[in-house]
Tab-separated table of C-alpha atoms in Angstrom:
chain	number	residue	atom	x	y	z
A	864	UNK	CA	48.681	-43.123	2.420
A	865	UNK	CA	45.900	-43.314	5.040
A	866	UNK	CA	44.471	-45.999	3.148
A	867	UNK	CA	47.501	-47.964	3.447
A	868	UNK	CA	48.260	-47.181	6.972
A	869	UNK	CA	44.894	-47.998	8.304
A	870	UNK	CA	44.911	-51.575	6.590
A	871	UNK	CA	48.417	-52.316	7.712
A	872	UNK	CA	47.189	-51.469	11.187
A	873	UNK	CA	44.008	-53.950	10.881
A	874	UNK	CA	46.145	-56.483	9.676
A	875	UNK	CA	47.689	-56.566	13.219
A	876	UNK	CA	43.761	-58.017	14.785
A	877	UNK	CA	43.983	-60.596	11.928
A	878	UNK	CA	45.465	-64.480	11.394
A	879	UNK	CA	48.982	-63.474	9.921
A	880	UNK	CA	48.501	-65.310	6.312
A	881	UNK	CA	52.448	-66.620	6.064
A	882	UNK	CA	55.064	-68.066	8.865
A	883	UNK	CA	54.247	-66.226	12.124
A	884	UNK	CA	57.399	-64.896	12.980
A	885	UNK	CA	58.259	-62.581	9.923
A	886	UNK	CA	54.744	-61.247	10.274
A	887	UNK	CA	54.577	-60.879	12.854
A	888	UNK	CA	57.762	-58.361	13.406
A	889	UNK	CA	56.584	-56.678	10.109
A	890	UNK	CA	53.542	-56.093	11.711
A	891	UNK	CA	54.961	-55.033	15.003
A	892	UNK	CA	57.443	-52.370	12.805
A	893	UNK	CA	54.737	-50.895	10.985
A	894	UNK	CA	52.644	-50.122	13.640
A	895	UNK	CA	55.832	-48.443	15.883
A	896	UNK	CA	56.399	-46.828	12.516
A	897	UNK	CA	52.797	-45.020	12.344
A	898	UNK	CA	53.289	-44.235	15.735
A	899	UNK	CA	56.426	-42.265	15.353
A	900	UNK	CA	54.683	-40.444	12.248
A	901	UNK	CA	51.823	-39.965	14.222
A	902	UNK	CA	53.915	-38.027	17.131
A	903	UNK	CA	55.825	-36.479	14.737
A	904	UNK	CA	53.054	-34.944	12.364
A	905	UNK	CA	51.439	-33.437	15.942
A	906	UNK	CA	54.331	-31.801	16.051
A	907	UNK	CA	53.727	-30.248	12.775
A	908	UNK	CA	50.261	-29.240	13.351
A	909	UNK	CA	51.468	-27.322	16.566
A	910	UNK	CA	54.101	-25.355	14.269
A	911	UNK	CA	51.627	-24.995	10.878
A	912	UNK	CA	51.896	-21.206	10.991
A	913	UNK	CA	55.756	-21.497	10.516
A	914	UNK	CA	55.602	-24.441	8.153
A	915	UNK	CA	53.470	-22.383	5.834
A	916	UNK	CA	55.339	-19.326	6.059
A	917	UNK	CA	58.483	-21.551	4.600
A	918	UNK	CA	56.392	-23.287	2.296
A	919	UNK	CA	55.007	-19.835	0.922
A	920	UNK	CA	58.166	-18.442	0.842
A	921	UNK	CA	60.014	-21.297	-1.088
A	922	UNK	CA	57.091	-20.955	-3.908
A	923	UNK	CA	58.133	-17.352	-4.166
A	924	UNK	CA	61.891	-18.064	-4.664
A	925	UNK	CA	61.683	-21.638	-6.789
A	926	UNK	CA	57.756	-21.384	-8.648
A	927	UNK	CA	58.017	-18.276	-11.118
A	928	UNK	CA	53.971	-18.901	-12.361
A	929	UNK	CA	53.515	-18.961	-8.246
A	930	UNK	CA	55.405	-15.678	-7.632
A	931	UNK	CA	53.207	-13.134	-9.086
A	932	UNK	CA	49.907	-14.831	-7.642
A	933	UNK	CA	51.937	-14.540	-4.014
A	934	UNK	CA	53.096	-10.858	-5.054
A	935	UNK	CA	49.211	-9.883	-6.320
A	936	UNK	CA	47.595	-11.236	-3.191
A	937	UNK	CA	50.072	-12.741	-0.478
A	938	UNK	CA	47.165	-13.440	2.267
A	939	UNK	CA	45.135	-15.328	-0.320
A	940	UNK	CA	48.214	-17.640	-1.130
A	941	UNK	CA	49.004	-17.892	2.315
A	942	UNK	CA	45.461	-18.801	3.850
A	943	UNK	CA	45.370	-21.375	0.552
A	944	UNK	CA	48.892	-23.266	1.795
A	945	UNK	CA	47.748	-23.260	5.524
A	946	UNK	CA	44.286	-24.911	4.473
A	947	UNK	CA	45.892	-27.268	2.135
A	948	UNK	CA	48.961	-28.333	5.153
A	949	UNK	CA	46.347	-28.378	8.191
A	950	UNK	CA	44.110	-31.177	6.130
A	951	UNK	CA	46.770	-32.799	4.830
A	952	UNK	CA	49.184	-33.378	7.522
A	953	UNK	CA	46.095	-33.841	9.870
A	954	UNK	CA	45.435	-36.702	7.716
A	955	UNK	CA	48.325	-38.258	8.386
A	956	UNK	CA	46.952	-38.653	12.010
A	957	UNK	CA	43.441	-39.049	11.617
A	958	UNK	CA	42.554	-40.226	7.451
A	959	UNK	CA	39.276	-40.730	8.490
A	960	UNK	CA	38.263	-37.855	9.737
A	961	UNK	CA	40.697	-35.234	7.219
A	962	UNK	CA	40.452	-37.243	4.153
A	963	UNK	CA	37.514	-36.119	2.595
A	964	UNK	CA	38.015	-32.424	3.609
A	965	UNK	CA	41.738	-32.532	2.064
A	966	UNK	CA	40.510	-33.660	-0.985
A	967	UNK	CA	37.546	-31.279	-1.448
A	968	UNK	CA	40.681	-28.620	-0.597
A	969	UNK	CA	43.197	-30.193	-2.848
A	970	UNK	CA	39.510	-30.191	-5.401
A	971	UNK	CA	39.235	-26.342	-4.873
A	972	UNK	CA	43.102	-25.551	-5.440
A	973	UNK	CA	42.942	-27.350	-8.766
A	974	UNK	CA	39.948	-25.334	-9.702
A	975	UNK	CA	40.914	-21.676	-8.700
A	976	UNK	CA	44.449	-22.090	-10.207
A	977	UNK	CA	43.138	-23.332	-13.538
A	978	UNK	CA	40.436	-20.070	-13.266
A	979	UNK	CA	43.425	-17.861	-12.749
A	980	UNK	CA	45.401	-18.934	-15.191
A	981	UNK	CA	48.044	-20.657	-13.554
A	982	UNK	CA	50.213	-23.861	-15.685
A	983	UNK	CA	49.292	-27.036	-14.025
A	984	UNK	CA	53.067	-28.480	-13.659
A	985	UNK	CA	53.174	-25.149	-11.287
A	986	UNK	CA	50.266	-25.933	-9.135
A	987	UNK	CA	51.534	-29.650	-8.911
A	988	UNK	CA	55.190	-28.983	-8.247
A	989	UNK	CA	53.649	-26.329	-5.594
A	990	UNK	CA	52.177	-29.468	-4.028
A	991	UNK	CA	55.375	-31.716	-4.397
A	992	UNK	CA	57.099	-29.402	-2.806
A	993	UNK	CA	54.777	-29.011	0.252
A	994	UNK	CA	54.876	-32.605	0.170
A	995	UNK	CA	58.819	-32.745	0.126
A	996	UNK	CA	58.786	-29.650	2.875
A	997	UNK	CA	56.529	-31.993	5.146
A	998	UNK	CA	58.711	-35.353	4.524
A	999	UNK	CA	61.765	-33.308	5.632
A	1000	UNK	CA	59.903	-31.782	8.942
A	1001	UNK	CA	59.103	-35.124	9.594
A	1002	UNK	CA	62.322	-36.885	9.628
A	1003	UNK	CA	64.109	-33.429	11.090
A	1004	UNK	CA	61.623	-33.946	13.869
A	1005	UNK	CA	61.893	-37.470	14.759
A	1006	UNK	CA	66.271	-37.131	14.234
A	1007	UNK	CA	66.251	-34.431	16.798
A	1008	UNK	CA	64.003	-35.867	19.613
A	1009	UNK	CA	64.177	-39.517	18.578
A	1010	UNK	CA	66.688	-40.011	16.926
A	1011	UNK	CA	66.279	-44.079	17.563
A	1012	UNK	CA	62.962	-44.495	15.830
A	1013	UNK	CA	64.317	-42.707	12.298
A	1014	UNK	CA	64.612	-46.091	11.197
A	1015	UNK	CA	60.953	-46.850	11.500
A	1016	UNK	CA	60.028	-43.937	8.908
A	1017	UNK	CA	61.308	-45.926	5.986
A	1018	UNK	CA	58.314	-48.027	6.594
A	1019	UNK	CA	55.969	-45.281	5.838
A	1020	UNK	CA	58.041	-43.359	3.641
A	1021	UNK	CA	56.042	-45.032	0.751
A	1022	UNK	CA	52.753	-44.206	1.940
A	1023	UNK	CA	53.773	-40.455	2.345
A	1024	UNK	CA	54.581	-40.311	-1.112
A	1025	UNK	CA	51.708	-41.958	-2.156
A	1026	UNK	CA	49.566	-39.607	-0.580
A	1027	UNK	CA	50.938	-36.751	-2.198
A	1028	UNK	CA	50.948	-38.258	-5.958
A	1029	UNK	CA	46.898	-39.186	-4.633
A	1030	UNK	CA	46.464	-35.541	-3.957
A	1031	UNK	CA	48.331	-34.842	-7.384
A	1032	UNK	CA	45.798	-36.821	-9.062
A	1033	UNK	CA	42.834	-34.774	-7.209
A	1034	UNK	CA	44.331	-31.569	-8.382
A	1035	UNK	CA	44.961	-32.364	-11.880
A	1036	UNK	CA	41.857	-33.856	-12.344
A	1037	UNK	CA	39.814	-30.769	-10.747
A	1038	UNK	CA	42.071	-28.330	-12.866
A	1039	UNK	CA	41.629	-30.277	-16.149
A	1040	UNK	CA	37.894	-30.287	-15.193
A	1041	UNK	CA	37.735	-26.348	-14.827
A	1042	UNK	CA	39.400	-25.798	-17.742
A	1043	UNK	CA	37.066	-27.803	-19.926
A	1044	UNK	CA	34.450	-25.615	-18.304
A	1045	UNK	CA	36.126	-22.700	-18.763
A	1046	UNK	CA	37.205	-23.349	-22.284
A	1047	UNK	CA	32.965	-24.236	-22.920
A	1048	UNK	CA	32.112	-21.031	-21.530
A	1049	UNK	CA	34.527	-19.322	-23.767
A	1050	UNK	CA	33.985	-20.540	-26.704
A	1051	UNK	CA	30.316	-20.271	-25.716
A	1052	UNK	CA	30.691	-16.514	-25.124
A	1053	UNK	CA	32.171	-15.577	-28.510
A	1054	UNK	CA	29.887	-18.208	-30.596
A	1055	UNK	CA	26.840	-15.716	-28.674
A	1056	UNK	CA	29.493	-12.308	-29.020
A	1057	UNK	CA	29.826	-13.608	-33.073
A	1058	UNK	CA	26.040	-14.388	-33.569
A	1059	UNK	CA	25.395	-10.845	-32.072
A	1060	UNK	CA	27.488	-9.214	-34.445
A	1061	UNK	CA	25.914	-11.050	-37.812
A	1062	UNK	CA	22.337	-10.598	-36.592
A	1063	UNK	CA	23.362	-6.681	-36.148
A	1064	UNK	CA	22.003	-6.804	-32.345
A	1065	UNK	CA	25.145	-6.440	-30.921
A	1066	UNK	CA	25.088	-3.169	-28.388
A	1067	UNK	CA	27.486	-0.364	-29.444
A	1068	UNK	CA	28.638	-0.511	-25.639
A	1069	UNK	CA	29.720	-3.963	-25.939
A	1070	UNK	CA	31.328	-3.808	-29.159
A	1071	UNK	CA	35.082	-2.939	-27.123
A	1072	UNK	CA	34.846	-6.549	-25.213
A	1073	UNK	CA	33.349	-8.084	-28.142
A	1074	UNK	CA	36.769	-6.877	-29.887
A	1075	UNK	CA	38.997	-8.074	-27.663
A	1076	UNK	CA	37.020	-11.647	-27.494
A	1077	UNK	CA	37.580	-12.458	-30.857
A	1078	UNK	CA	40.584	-10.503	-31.304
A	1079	UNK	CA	39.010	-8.081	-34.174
A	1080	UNK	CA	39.449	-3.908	-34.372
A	1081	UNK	CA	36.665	-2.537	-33.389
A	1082	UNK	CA	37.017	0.376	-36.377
A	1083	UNK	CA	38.181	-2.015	-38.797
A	1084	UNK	CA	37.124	-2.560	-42.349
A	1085	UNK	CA	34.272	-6.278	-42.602
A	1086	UNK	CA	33.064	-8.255	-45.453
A	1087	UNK	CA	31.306	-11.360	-44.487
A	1088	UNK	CA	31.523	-14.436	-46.328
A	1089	UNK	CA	28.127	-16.765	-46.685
A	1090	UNK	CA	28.904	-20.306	-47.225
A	1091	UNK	CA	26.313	-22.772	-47.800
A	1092	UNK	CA	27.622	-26.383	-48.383
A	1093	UNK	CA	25.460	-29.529	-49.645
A	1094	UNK	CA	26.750	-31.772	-46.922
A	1095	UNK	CA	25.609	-29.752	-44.093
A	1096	UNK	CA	23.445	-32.014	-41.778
A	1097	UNK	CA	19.959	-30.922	-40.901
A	1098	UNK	CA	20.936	-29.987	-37.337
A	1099	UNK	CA	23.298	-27.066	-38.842
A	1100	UNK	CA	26.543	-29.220	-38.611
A	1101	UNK	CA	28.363	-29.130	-41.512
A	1102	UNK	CA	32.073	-30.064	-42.527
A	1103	UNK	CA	35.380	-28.040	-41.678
A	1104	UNK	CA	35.212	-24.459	-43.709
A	1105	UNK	CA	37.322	-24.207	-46.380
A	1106	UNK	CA	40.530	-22.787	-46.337
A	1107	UNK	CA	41.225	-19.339	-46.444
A	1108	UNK	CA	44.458	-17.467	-47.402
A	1109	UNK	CA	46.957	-17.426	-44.691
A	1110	UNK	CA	46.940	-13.901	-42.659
A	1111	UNK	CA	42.887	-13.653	-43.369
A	1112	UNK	CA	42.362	-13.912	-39.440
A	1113	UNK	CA	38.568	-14.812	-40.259
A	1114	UNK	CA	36.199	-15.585	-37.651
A	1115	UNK	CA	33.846	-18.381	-38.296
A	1116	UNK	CA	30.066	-18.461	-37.419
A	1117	UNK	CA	28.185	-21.290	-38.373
A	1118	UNK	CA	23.770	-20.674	-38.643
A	1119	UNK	CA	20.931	-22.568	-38.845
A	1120	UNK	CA	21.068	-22.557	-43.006
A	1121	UNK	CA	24.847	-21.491	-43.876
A	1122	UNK	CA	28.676	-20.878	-42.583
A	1123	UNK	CA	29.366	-17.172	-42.118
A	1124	UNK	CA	33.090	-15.711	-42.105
A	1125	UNK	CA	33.817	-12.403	-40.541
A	1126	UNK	CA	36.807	-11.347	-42.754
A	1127	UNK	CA	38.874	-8.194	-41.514
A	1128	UNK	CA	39.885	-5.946	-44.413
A	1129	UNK	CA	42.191	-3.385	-42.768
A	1130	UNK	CA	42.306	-1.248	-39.021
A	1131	UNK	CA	41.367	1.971	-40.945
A	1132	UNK	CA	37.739	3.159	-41.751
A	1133	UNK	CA	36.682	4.861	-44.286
A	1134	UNK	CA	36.967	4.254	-48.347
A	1135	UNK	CA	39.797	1.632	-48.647
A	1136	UNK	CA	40.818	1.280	-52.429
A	1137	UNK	CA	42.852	-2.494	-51.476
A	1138	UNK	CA	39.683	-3.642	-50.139
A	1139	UNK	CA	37.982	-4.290	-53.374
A	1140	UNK	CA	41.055	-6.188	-54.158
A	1141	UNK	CA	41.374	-7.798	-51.126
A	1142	UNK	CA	37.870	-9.534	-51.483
A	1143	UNK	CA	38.448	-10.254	-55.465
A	1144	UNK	CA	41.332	-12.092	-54.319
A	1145	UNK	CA	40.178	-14.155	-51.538
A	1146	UNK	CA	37.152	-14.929	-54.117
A	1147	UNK	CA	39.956	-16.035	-56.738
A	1148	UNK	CA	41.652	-18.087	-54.339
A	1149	UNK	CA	38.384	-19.888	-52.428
A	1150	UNK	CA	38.577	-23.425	-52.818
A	1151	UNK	CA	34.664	-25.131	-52.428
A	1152	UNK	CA	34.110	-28.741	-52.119
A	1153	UNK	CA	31.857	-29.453	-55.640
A	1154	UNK	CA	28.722	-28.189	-54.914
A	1155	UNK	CA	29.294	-25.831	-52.569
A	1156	UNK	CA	28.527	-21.919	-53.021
A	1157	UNK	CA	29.583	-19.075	-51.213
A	1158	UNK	CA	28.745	-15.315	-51.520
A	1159	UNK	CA	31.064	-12.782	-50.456
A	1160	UNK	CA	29.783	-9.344	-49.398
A	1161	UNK	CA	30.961	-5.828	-50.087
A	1162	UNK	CA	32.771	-4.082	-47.403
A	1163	UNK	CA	31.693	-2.015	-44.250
A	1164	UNK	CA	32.833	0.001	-41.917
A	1165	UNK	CA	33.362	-1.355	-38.030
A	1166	UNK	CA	31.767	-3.839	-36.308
A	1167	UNK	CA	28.918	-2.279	-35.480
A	1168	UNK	CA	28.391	-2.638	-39.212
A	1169	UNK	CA	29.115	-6.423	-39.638
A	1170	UNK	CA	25.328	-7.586	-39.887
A	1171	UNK	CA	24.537	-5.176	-42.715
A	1172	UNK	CA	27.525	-7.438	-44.237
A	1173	UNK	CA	26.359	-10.191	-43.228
A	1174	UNK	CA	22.914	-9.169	-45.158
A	1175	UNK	CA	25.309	-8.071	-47.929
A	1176	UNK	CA	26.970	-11.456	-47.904
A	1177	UNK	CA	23.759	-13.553	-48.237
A	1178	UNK	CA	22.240	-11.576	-50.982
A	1179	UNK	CA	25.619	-12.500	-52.742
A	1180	UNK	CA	24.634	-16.196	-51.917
A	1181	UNK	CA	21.424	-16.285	-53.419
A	1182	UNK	CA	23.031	-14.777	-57.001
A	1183	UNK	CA	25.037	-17.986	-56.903
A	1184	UNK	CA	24.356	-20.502	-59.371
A	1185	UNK	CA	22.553	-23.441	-58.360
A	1186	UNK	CA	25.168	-25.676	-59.596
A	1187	UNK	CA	27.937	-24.469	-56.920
A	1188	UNK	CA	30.724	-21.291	-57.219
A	1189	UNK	CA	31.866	-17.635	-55.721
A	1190	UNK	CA	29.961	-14.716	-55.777
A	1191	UNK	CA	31.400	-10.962	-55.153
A	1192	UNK	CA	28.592	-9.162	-54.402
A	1193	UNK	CA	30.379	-6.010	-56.265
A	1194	UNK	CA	30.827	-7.841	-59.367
A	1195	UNK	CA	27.399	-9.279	-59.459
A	1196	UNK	CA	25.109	-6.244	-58.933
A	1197	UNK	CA	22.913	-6.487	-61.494
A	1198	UNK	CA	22.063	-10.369	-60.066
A	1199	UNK	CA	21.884	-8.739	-56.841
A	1200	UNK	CA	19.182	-6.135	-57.702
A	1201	UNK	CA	17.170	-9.271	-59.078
A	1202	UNK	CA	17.575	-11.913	-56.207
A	1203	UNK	CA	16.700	-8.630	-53.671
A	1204	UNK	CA	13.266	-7.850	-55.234
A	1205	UNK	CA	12.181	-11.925	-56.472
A	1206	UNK	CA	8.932	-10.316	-57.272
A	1207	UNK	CA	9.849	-7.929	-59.396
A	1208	UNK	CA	12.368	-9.884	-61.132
A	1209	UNK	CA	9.767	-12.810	-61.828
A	1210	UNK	CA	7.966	-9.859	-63.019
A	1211	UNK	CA	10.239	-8.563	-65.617
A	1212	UNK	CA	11.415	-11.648	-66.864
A	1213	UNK	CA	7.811	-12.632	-67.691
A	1214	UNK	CA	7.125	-9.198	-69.240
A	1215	UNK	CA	10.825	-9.603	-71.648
A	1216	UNK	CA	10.892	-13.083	-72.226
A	1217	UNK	CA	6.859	-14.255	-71.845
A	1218	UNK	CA	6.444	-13.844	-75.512
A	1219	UNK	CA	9.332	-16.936	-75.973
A	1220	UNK	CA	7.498	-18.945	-74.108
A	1221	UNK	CA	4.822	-19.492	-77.446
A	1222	UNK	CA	7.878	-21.208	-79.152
A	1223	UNK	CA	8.353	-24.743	-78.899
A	1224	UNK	CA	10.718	-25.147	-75.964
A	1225	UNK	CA	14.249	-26.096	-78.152
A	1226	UNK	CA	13.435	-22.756	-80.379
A	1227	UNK	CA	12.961	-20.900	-76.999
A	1228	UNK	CA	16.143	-22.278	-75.563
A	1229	UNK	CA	18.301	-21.791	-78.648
A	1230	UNK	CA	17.361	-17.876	-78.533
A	1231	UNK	CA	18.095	-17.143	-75.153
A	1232	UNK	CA	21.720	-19.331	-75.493
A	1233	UNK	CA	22.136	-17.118	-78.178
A	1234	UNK	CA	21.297	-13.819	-76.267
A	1235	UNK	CA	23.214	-15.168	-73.387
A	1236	UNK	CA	26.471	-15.544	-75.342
A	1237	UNK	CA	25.874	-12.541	-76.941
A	1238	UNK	CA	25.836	-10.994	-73.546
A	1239	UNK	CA	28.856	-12.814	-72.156
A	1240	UNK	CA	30.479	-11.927	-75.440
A	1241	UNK	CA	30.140	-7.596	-74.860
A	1242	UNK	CA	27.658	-7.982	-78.028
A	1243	UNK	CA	30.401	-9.218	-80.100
A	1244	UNK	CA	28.673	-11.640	-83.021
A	1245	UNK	CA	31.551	-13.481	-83.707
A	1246	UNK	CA	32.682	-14.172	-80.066
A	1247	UNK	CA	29.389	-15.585	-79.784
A	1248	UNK	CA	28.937	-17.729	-82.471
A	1249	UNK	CA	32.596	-19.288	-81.318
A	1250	UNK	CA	31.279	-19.870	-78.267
A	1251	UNK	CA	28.454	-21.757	-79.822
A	1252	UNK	CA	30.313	-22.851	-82.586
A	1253	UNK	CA	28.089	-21.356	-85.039
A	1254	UNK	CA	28.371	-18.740	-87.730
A	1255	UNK	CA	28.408	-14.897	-86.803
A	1256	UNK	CA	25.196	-14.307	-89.332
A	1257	UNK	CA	23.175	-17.043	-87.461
A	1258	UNK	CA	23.979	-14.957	-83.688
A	1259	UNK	CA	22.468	-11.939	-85.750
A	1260	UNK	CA	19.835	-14.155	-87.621
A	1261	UNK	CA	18.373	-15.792	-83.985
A	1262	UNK	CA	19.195	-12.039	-82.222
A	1263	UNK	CA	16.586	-10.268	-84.775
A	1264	UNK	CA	13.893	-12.916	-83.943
A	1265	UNK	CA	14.522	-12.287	-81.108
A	1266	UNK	CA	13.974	-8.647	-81.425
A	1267	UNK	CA	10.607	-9.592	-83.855
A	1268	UNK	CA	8.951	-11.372	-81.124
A	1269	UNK	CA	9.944	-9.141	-77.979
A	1270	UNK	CA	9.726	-5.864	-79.558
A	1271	UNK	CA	13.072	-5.078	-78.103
A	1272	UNK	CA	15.980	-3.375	-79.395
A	1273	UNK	CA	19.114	-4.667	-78.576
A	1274	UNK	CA	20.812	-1.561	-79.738
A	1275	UNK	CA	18.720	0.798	-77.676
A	1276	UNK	CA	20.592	0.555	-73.982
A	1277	UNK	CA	17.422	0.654	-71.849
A	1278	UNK	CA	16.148	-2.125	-73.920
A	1279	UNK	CA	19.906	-4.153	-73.385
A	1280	UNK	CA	19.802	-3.797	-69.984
A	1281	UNK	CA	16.193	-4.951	-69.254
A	1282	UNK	CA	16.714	-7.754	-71.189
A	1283	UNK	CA	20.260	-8.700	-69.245
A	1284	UNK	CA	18.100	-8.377	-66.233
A	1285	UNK	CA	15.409	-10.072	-67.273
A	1286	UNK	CA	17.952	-13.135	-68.323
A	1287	UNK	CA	19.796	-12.817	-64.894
A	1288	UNK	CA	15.751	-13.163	-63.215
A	1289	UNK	CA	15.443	-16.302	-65.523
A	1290	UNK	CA	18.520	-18.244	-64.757
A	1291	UNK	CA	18.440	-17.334	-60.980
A	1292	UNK	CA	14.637	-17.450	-60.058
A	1293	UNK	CA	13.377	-20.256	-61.978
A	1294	UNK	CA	16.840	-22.464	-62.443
């Protein structure tokens, strides 16, 4: 409005641009009109103590999300409205002096509401209201003393309004701007609260706020989940996660190298039979874009626990297969005790399978299919030849050669199970 008002009033020192005479008395109304607002807004600002009293008081009765602010902290609400009223209305006198201080105040309302919490349609139906409250005190004013001039106010009725949707805008803008800050600094605070966690540096004493951040129990059962996907881009950013099943409640974590999942297993500590069964279904039901391969962790206790998952969860990782899949960590042991220790595993496959090496490289690739089938198989000799469509006596033919060149013994168990490992250290260490 003072915008408006001050240009109507310069149009009176300027050549009226149609027939004189209409302008002329347009002219001459709008400037009796300001001057009637003008005494009647002084009026106002003589009574602002009672006009915010009213105002507070109708937020209370008619603004629910306003009532409990005003019940909380009545002197803060009140000292806000009388602020907001005395640069406002005195801007209706004077724009170029109270503009800019009403709309840093208007600026500031937006801001504090949207830190407390308030719903914007409150904060701007608070300032309709005070907008509709001053309109009326106007035109009460001006009836009662003046009654002649009420007339006049239509011509600045507009411009009223027009002030207070401006001062609308202000607010909304300043409130949608301190909520994008606030929602930054959120998410901010529990990427750093979820980073603590997986890097195990998070302090014991902030482990309660931590909870309540992400919305996790603090002596709940944790796996983590380790995702590493192909189409991650160098800087770390990397597609939407996958899916999980509905009720997981997972919180998501994403590193320099891989995706990490915080999965919550249960609110009770302490050995947890469903757990195991938990993970080897979300592991079943894990959908990966091709490529894409994911190691899932065995489970801890609390969240001061959740980097040793995390650990966990990674070790799991680096058992997967090269080619893409899902890795439980507790039923992939044996590929975890190789991938932890790639020295020693190197090691041992060298020492069990070295002497293959001699043999051309499609003899040395034939026997270890065969002992790998023969693994897969539980040492069954025909399940193994079906899987390589070949006859029983050949698996047992290639397995003795096997045997001839190692020195192993397939039948003695410490020989079986170096030569599993030393086959897990082959496929995983050297692809």
């Amino acid at each position: 409005m003072p915008q408006v008002v001050r240009s109507r009033v310069r149009a009176l020192h300027t050549p009226p641009p149609v027939a004189p005479a209409p302008c002329r008395f347009r002219s001459l109304a709008d400037r009796e009109a300001v001057a009637v607002l003008h005494r009647a807004a002084r009026v106002l600002v003589a009574a602002l103590p009672e006009l915010t009293d009213r105002l507070v008081e109708a937020l209370r009765e008619r603004e629910p999300a306003y009532r409990a602010a005003i019940e909380a902290d009545p002197a803060e609400i009140w000292q806000e409205v009388h602020h907001s009223l005395r640069h406002n209305v005195g801007s209706l006198i004077q724009p170029r002096e109270f503009r800019d201080a009403a709309h840093r105040t208007s600026r500031r309302i937006g801001e504090v509401r949207a830190e407390q919490g308030l719903p914007l349609d409150a904060v701007l139906h608070a300032f309709r209201m005070g907008g509709a409250m001053v309109w009326q005190d106007l035109v009460d004013e001006t009836a009662r003393r003046h009654p002649e001039d009420i007339r006049l106010l239509v011509h600045v009725a507009a411009d009223v309004w027009n002030f207070v949707d401006e001062h609308c805008g202000v607010v909304a803008d300043a409130y949608r701007g301190a909520e994008r800050r606030l929602a930054w600094r959120r998410e901010n605070r529990q990427r750093l609260m979820t980073a603590a966690l997986l890097d195990g540096t998070a302090r014991v004493a902030d482990l309660p706020d931590t909870a309540a951040a992400l919305g996790l129990p603090e002596n709940g059962r944790y796996a983590v989940l380790a995702l590493c996907d192909a189409r991650r881009t160098p800087h770390g950013a990397a597609h939407p996660p996958p899916d999980l099943p509905a009720g997981t409640g997972a919180v998501w974590h994403a590193g320099p190298e891989a995706e990490y999942a915080i999965l919550p297993l249960g609110r009770d500590e302490g050995a947890d039979p469903d757990a195991a069964g938990a993970l080897t279904c979300l592991a079943a039901a894990l959908r990966l874009p091709p490529g894409a391969r994911a190691g899932i962790g065995s489970a801890v206790d609390g969240l001061a626990a959740v980097g040793d998952a995390r650990r966990l969860a990674e070790t799991a990782l680096r058992a997967c297969p090269a080619g893409g899949g899902v890795v439980l960590l507790d039923e992939h042991l044996p590929a975890a005790l190789v991938v932890s220790s790639p020295g020693l595993g190197a090691a041992l496959a060298d020492r069990v399978l070295g002497p293959l090496d001699r043999l051309d490289a499609a003899d040395r690739d034939v026997l270890i299919e065969t002992l790998t089938a023969w693994f897969d198989a539980d040492g069954s000799a025909p399940r193994a030849g079906a899987r390589l469509y070949c006859h029983r006596n050949t698996v047992l033919n290639r397995l003795r050669r096997f045997e001839q060149l190692t020195g192993r013994c397939l039948t003695r168990p410490s020989d079986a199970v170096e030569v599993s490992l030393a086959l897990t250290a082959r496929r995983l260490l050297t692809g």
